């Protein structure tokens, strides 16, 4: 087990190349399969479900706090009972290990709302 | 002046008909013209701008609290420096005065972030 959620979010320098599938495949298997999808080898998309608006709102705020701590900011959409996330590393216009570490941490946060 | 933001959010019963333009036009003039648009006579759309992610996140949370208080829940999208809102009254599949009162209150909340 990689235990991705426990790893540090590495700073991404512009010298890094976006990950290709053979590189991110192992990270992807650590994420919740019913939540996270890699789209066009370019970004991660997630749909989290909740009981109501309140839980979706609190989760949004927690994810936002994580984004600020790690200085890595996804797009977040909030509606009744659902939060959608789009995330990639803008500096390299593609996926970095940090995106997968962030995703694993979001999975961990979401467990509180189950 | 209507001072829409100070009005109560009326409960919407399913007997109410969606507002038509001649009915909502006056409410619309009370909203920030650079933020709020009526789309297809059916819903309101807003784009609010912010200095950074933190302000956009805090605003999202405040709007979410308002939604819970009034039990009227818009869709909210949050990204760096921007919050987008879509709002209508699902029970009547269209616009109710409550949508405009909510919008006016969001304008008032946004002033704190200017």
PDB file of N, CA and C in Angstrom, chain A residues 4-69:
ATOM      1  N   UNK A   4      -1.249   6.869   0.087  1.00  0.00           N
ATOM      2  CA  UNK A   4      -1.039   8.145  -0.567  1.00  0.00           C
ATOM      3  C   UNK A   4      -1.472   9.334   0.299  1.00  0.00           C
ATOM      4  N   UNK A   5      -2.567   9.136   1.034  1.00  0.00           N
ATOM      5  CA  UNK A   5      -3.104  10.244   1.834  1.00  0.00           C
ATOM      6  C   UNK A   5      -2.129  10.713   2.902  1.00  0.00           C
ATOM      7  N   UNK A   6      -1.196   9.836   3.295  1.00  0.00           N
ATOM      8  CA  UNK A   6      -0.225  10.213   4.324  1.00  0.00           C
ATOM      9  C   UNK A   6       1.038  10.855   3.753  1.00  0.00           C
ATOM     10  N   UNK A   7       1.150  10.884   2.446  1.00  0.00           N
ATOM     11  CA  UNK A   7       2.358  11.448   1.848  1.00  0.00           C
ATOM     12  C   UNK A   7       2.272  12.970   1.797  1.00  0.00           C
ATOM     13  N   UNK A   8       3.426  13.581   1.688  1.00  0.00           N
ATOM     14  CA  UNK A   8       3.470  15.040   1.566  1.00  0.00           C
ATOM     15  C   UNK A   8       3.042  15.438   0.160  1.00  0.00           C
ATOM     16  N   UNK A   9       2.406  16.605   0.063  1.00  0.00           N
ATOM     17  CA  UNK A   9       2.145  17.188  -1.248  1.00  0.00           C
ATOM     18  C   UNK A   9       3.444  17.846  -1.697  1.00  0.00           C
ATOM     19  N   UNK A  10       4.061  17.288  -2.739  1.00  0.00           N
ATOM     20  CA  UNK A  10       5.334  17.847  -3.197  1.00  0.00           C
ATOM     21  C   UNK A  10       5.096  19.148  -3.950  1.00  0.00           C
ATOM     22  N   UNK A  11       6.004  20.052  -3.761  1.00  0.00           N
ATOM     23  CA  UNK A  11       5.940  21.272  -4.566  1.00  0.00           C
ATOM     24  C   UNK A  11       6.199  20.882  -6.016  1.00  0.00           C
ATOM     25  N   UNK A  12       5.467  21.497  -6.908  1.00  0.00           N
ATOM     26  CA  UNK A  12       5.629  21.183  -8.321  1.00  0.00           C
ATOM     27  C   UNK A  12       6.426  22.287  -8.995  1.00  0.00           C
ATOM     28  N   UNK A  13       7.519  21.918  -9.594  1.00  0.00           N
ATOM     29  CA  UNK A  13       8.292  22.921 -10.334  1.00  0.00           C
ATOM     30  C   UNK A  13       7.939  22.814 -11.806  1.00  0.00           C
ATOM     31  N   UNK A  14       8.173  23.858 -12.530  1.00  0.00           N
ATOM     32  CA  UNK A  14       7.774  23.857 -13.935  1.00  0.00           C
ATOM     33  C   UNK A  14       8.631  22.901 -14.760  1.00  0.00           C
ATOM     34  N   UNK A  15       9.719  22.385 -14.169  1.00  0.00           N
ATOM     35  CA  UNK A  15      10.532  21.384 -14.885  1.00  0.00           C
ATOM     36  C   UNK A  15       9.857  20.006 -14.923  1.00  0.00           C
ATOM     37  N   UNK A  16       8.913  19.778 -13.983  1.00  0.00           N
ATOM     38  CA  UNK A  16       8.234  18.483 -13.987  1.00  0.00           C
ATOM     39  C   UNK A  16       7.387  18.329 -15.243  1.00  0.00           C
ATOM     40  N   UNK A  17       7.337  17.099 -15.735  1.00  0.00           N
ATOM     41  CA  UNK A  17       6.451  16.783 -16.855  1.00  0.00           C
ATOM     42  C   UNK A  17       5.149  16.217 -16.296  1.00  0.00           C
ATOM     43  N   UNK A  18       4.020  16.447 -16.954  1.00  0.00           N
ATOM     44  CA  UNK A  18       2.775  15.816 -16.502  1.00  0.00           C
ATOM     45  C   UNK A  18       2.927  14.292 -16.496  1.00  0.00           C
ATOM     46  N   UNK A  19       2.297  13.656 -15.523  1.00  0.00           N
ATOM     47  CA  UNK A  19       2.343  12.199 -15.442  1.00  0.00           C
ATOM     48  C   UNK A  19       1.608  11.569 -16.625  1.00  0.00           C
ATOM     49  N   UNK A  20       2.144  10.451 -17.107  1.00  0.00           N
ATOM     50  CA  UNK A  20       1.422   9.648 -18.101  1.00  0.00           C
ATOM     51  C   UNK A  20       0.807   8.446 -17.382  1.00  0.00           C
ATOM     52  N   UNK A  21      -0.068   7.728 -18.087  1.00  0.00           N
ATOM     53  CA  UNK A  21      -0.878   6.698 -17.417  1.00  0.00           C
ATOM     54  C   UNK A  21      -0.028   5.669 -16.683  1.00  0.00           C
ATOM     55  N   UNK A  22       1.063   5.242 -17.310  1.00  0.00           N
ATOM     56  CA  UNK A  22       1.891   4.219 -16.654  1.00  0.00           C
ATOM     57  C   UNK A  22       2.478   4.735 -15.336  1.00  0.00           C
ATOM     58  N   UNK A  23       2.606   6.060 -15.242  1.00  0.00           N
ATOM     59  CA  UNK A  23       3.147   6.651 -14.009  1.00  0.00           C
ATOM     60  C   UNK A  23       2.078   6.872 -12.943  1.00  0.00           C
ATOM     61  N   UNK A  24       0.855   7.272 -13.363  1.00  0.00           N
ATOM     62  CA  UNK A  24      -0.162   7.576 -12.352  1.00  0.00           C
ATOM     63  C   UNK A  24      -1.053   6.383 -12.004  1.00  0.00           C
ATOM     64  N   UNK A  25      -0.953   5.288 -12.776  1.00  0.00           N
ATOM     65  CA  UNK A  25      -1.877   4.156 -12.594  1.00  0.00           C
ATOM     66  C   UNK A  25      -1.890   3.644 -11.148  1.00  0.00           C
ATOM     67  N   UNK A  26      -0.714   3.525 -10.547  1.00  0.00           N
ATOM     68  CA  UNK A  26      -0.664   2.996  -9.182  1.00  0.00           C
ATOM     69  C   UNK A  26      -1.309   3.975  -8.186  1.00  0.00           C
ATOM     70  N   UNK A  27      -1.079   5.259  -8.388  1.00  0.00           N
ATOM     71  CA  UNK A  27      -1.739   6.261  -7.522  1.00  0.00           C
ATOM     72  C   UNK A  27      -3.260   6.148  -7.659  1.00  0.00           C
ATOM     73  N   UNK A  28      -3.711   6.005  -8.914  1.00  0.00           N
ATOM     74  CA  UNK A  28      -5.149   5.980  -9.184  1.00  0.00           C
ATOM     75  C   UNK A  28      -5.840   4.838  -8.440  1.00  0.00           C
ATOM     76  N   UNK A  29      -5.161   3.688  -8.338  1.00  0.00           N
ATOM     77  CA  UNK A  29      -5.776   2.547  -7.649  1.00  0.00           C
ATOM     78  C   UNK A  29      -5.961   2.807  -6.156  1.00  0.00           C
ATOM     79  N   UNK A  30      -5.274   3.778  -5.622  1.00  0.00           N
ATOM     80  CA  UNK A  30      -5.429   4.109  -4.190  1.00  0.00           C
ATOM     81  C   UNK A  30      -6.637   4.998  -3.927  1.00  0.00           C
ATOM     82  N   UNK A  31      -7.187   5.579  -4.998  1.00  0.00           N
ATOM     83  CA  UNK A  31      -8.328   6.482  -4.817  1.00  0.00           C
ATOM     84  C   UNK A  31      -9.643   5.709  -4.881  1.00  0.00           C
ATOM     85  N   UNK A  32     -10.681   6.299  -4.345  1.00  0.00           N
ATOM     86  CA  UNK A  32     -12.003   5.656  -4.410  1.00  0.00           C
ATOM     87  C   UNK A  32     -12.458   5.564  -5.854  1.00  0.00           C
ATOM     88  N   UNK A  33     -12.677   4.329  -6.292  1.00  0.00           N
ATOM     89  CA  UNK A  33     -13.017   4.080  -7.690  1.00  0.00           C
ATOM     90  C   UNK A  33     -14.387   4.596  -8.082  1.00  0.00           C
ATOM     91  N   UNK A  34     -15.291   4.716  -7.103  1.00  0.00           N
ATOM     92  CA  UNK A  34     -16.637   5.216  -7.413  1.00  0.00           C
ATOM     93  C   UNK A  34     -16.689   6.742  -7.407  1.00  0.00           C
ATOM     94  N   UNK A  35     -15.553   7.376  -7.111  1.00  0.00           N
ATOM     95  CA  UNK A  35     -15.527   8.840  -6.972  1.00  0.00           C
ATOM     96  C   UNK A  35     -14.628   9.496  -8.017  1.00  0.00           C
ATOM     97  N   UNK A  36     -13.429   8.951  -8.209  1.00  0.00           N
ATOM     98  CA  UNK A  36     -12.395   9.639  -8.990  1.00  0.00           C
ATOM     99  C   UNK A  36     -12.192   9.035 -10.365  1.00  0.00           C
ATOM    100  N   UNK A  37     -12.105   9.911 -11.336  1.00  0.00           N
ATOM    101  CA  UNK A  37     -11.884   9.532 -12.723  1.00  0.00           C
ATOM    102  C   UNK A  37     -10.760  10.405 -13.282  1.00  0.00           C
ATOM    103  N   UNK A  38      -9.862   9.798 -14.040  1.00  0.00           N
ATOM    104  CA  UNK A  38      -8.871  10.585 -14.776  1.00  0.00           C
ATOM    105  C   UNK A  38      -9.456  10.895 -16.149  1.00  0.00           C
ATOM    106  N   UNK A  39      -9.470  12.163 -16.524  1.00  0.00           N
ATOM    107  CA  UNK A  39     -10.085  12.580 -17.792  1.00  0.00           C
ATOM    108  C   UNK A  39      -9.001  13.073 -18.749  1.00  0.00           C
ATOM    109  N   UNK A  40      -8.967  12.466 -19.932  1.00  0.00           N
ATOM    110  CA  UNK A  40      -8.040  12.875 -21.007  1.00  0.00           C
ATOM    111  C   UNK A  40      -6.574  12.882 -20.560  1.00  0.00           C
ATOM    112  N   UNK A  41      -6.218  12.013 -19.632  1.00  0.00           N
ATOM    113  CA  UNK A  41      -4.848  12.012 -19.082  1.00  0.00           C
ATOM    114  C   UNK A  41      -4.423  13.394 -18.588  1.00  0.00           C
ATOM    115  N   UNK A  42      -5.389  14.238 -18.293  1.00  0.00           N
ATOM    116  CA  UNK A  42      -5.083  15.653 -18.026  1.00  0.00           C
ATOM    117  C   UNK A  42      -5.515  16.124 -16.639  1.00  0.00           C
ATOM    118  N   UNK A  43      -6.707  15.681 -16.199  1.00  0.00           N
ATOM    119  CA  UNK A  43      -7.162  16.133 -14.885  1.00  0.00           C
ATOM    120  C   UNK A  43      -7.975  15.049 -14.184  1.00  0.00           C
ATOM    121  N   UNK A  44      -8.199  15.272 -12.909  1.00  0.00           N
ATOM    122  CA  UNK A  44      -9.012  14.386 -12.083  1.00  0.00           C
ATOM    123  C   UNK A  44     -10.389  15.004 -11.886  1.00  0.00           C
ATOM    124  N   UNK A  45     -11.416  14.175 -11.958  1.00  0.00           N
ATOM    125  CA  UNK A  45     -12.776  14.619 -11.657  1.00  0.00           C
ATOM    126  C   UNK A  45     -13.372  13.708 -10.596  1.00  0.00           C
ATOM    127  N   UNK A  46     -14.092  14.316  -9.653  1.00  0.00           N
ATOM    128  CA  UNK A  46     -14.721  13.550  -8.573  1.00  0.00           C
ATOM    129  C   UNK A  46     -16.167  13.966  -8.393  1.00  0.00           C
ATOM    130  N   UNK A  47     -16.993  13.000  -7.993  1.00  0.00           N
ATOM    131  CA  UNK A  47     -18.346  13.294  -7.507  1.00  0.00           C
ATOM    132  C   UNK A  47     -18.514  12.628  -6.153  1.00  0.00           C
ATOM    133  N   UNK A  48     -18.689  13.445  -5.114  1.00  0.00           N
ATOM    134  CA  UNK A  48     -18.976  12.939  -3.765  1.00  0.00           C
ATOM    135  C   UNK A  48     -20.447  13.176  -3.447  1.00  0.00           C
ATOM    136  N   UNK A  49     -21.085  12.190  -2.862  1.00  0.00           N
ATOM    137  CA  UNK A  49     -22.494  12.326  -2.464  1.00  0.00           C
ATOM    138  C   UNK A  49     -22.639  12.512  -0.960  1.00  0.00           C
ATOM    139  N   UNK A  50     -23.704  13.211  -0.573  1.00  0.00           N
ATOM    140  CA  UNK A  50     -23.972  13.544   0.827  1.00  0.00           C
ATOM    141  C   UNK A  50     -25.463  13.412   1.121  1.00  0.00           C
ATOM    142  N   UNK A  51     -25.765  13.343   2.402  1.00  0.00           N
ATOM    143  CA  UNK A  51     -27.154  13.223   2.859  1.00  0.00           C
ATOM    144  C   UNK A  51     -27.986  14.466   2.548  1.00  0.00           C
ATOM    145  N   UNK A  52     -27.328  15.620   2.583  1.00  0.00           N
ATOM    146  CA  UNK A  52     -28.077  16.880   2.493  1.00  0.00           C
ATOM    147  C   UNK A  52     -27.141  18.023   2.073  1.00  0.00           C
ATOM    148  N   UNK A  53     -27.653  19.230   2.084  1.00  0.00           N
ATOM    149  CA  UNK A  53     -26.856  20.392   1.700  1.00  0.00           C
ATOM    150  C   UNK A  53     -25.811  20.719   2.758  1.00  0.00           C
ATOM    151  N   UNK A  54     -26.191  20.611   4.020  1.00  0.00           N
ATOM    152  CA  UNK A  54     -25.291  20.982   5.126  1.00  0.00           C
ATOM    153  C   UNK A  54     -23.977  20.195   5.053  1.00  0.00           C
ATOM    154  N   UNK A  55     -24.069  18.897   4.889  1.00  0.00           N
ATOM    155  CA  UNK A  55     -22.858  18.082   4.825  1.00  0.00           C
ATOM    156  C   UNK A  55     -22.019  18.442   3.593  1.00  0.00           C
ATOM    157  N   UNK A  56     -22.681  18.665   2.480  1.00  0.00           N
ATOM    158  CA  UNK A  56     -21.952  19.048   1.258  1.00  0.00           C
ATOM    159  C   UNK A  56     -21.229  20.382   1.461  1.00  0.00           C
ATOM    160  N   UNK A  57     -21.878  21.298   2.179  1.00  0.00           N
ATOM    161  CA  UNK A  57     -21.277  22.607   2.459  1.00  0.00           C
ATOM    162  C   UNK A  57     -20.059  22.472   3.378  1.00  0.00           C
ATOM    163  N   UNK A  58     -20.203  21.695   4.444  1.00  0.00           N
ATOM    164  CA  UNK A  58     -19.088  21.532   5.386  1.00  0.00           C
ATOM    165  C   UNK A  58     -17.896  20.846   4.707  1.00  0.00           C
ATOM    166  N   UNK A  59     -18.183  19.853   3.876  1.00  0.00           N
ATOM    167  CA  UNK A  59     -17.131  19.164   3.129  1.00  0.00           C
ATOM    168  C   UNK A  59     -16.418  20.151   2.193  1.00  0.00           C
ATOM    169  N   UNK A  60     -17.197  20.970   1.512  1.00  0.00           N
ATOM    170  CA  UNK A  60     -16.621  21.982   0.613  1.00  0.00           C
ATOM    171  C   UNK A  60     -15.638  22.872   1.379  1.00  0.00           C
ATOM    172  N   UNK A  61     -16.045  23.273   2.573  1.00  0.00           N
ATOM    173  CA  UNK A  61     -15.174  24.151   3.357  1.00  0.00           C
ATOM    174  C   UNK A  61     -13.898  23.416   3.780  1.00  0.00           C
ATOM    175  N   UNK A  62     -14.033  22.177   4.175  1.00  0.00           N
ATOM    176  CA  UNK A  62     -12.843  21.397   4.569  1.00  0.00           C
ATOM    177  C   UNK A  62     -11.882  21.205   3.397  1.00  0.00           C
ATOM    178  N   UNK A  63     -12.441  20.916   2.240  1.00  0.00           N
ATOM    179  CA  UNK A  63     -11.619  20.765   1.028  1.00  0.00           C
ATOM    180  C   UNK A  63     -10.930  22.088   0.701  1.00  0.00           C
ATOM    181  N   UNK A  64     -11.661  23.172   0.891  1.00  0.00           N
ATOM    182  CA  UNK A  64     -11.086  24.500   0.655  1.00  0.00           C
ATOM    183  C   UNK A  64      -9.929  24.799   1.595  1.00  0.00           C
ATOM    184  N   UNK A  65     -10.080  24.392   2.849  1.00  0.00           N
ATOM    185  CA  UNK A  65      -8.998  24.573   3.836  1.00  0.00           C
ATOM    186  C   UNK A  65      -7.767  23.758   3.429  1.00  0.00           C
ATOM    187  N   UNK A  66      -7.985  22.536   2.993  1.00  0.00           N
ATOM    188  CA  UNK A  66      -6.894  21.686   2.510  1.00  0.00           C
ATOM    189  C   UNK A  66      -6.186  22.363   1.331  1.00  0.00           C
ATOM    190  N   UNK A  67      -6.973  22.909   0.422  1.00  0.00           N
ATOM    191  CA  UNK A  67      -6.416  23.588  -0.759  1.00  0.00           C
ATOM    192  C   UNK A  67      -5.526  24.765  -0.356  1.00  0.00           C
ATOM    193  N   UNK A  68      -5.968  25.503   0.669  1.00  0.00           N
ATOM    194  CA  UNK A  68      -5.185  26.642   1.139  1.00  0.00           C
ATOM    195  C   UNK A  68      -3.898  26.176   1.821  1.00  0.00           C
ATOM    196  N   UNK A  69      -4.022  25.133   2.666  1.00  0.00           N
ATOM    197  CA  UNK A  69      -2.836  24.604   3.375  1.00  0.00           C
ATOM    198  C   UNK A  69      -1.757  24.155   2.397  1.00  0.00           C
TER     199      UNK A  69
END
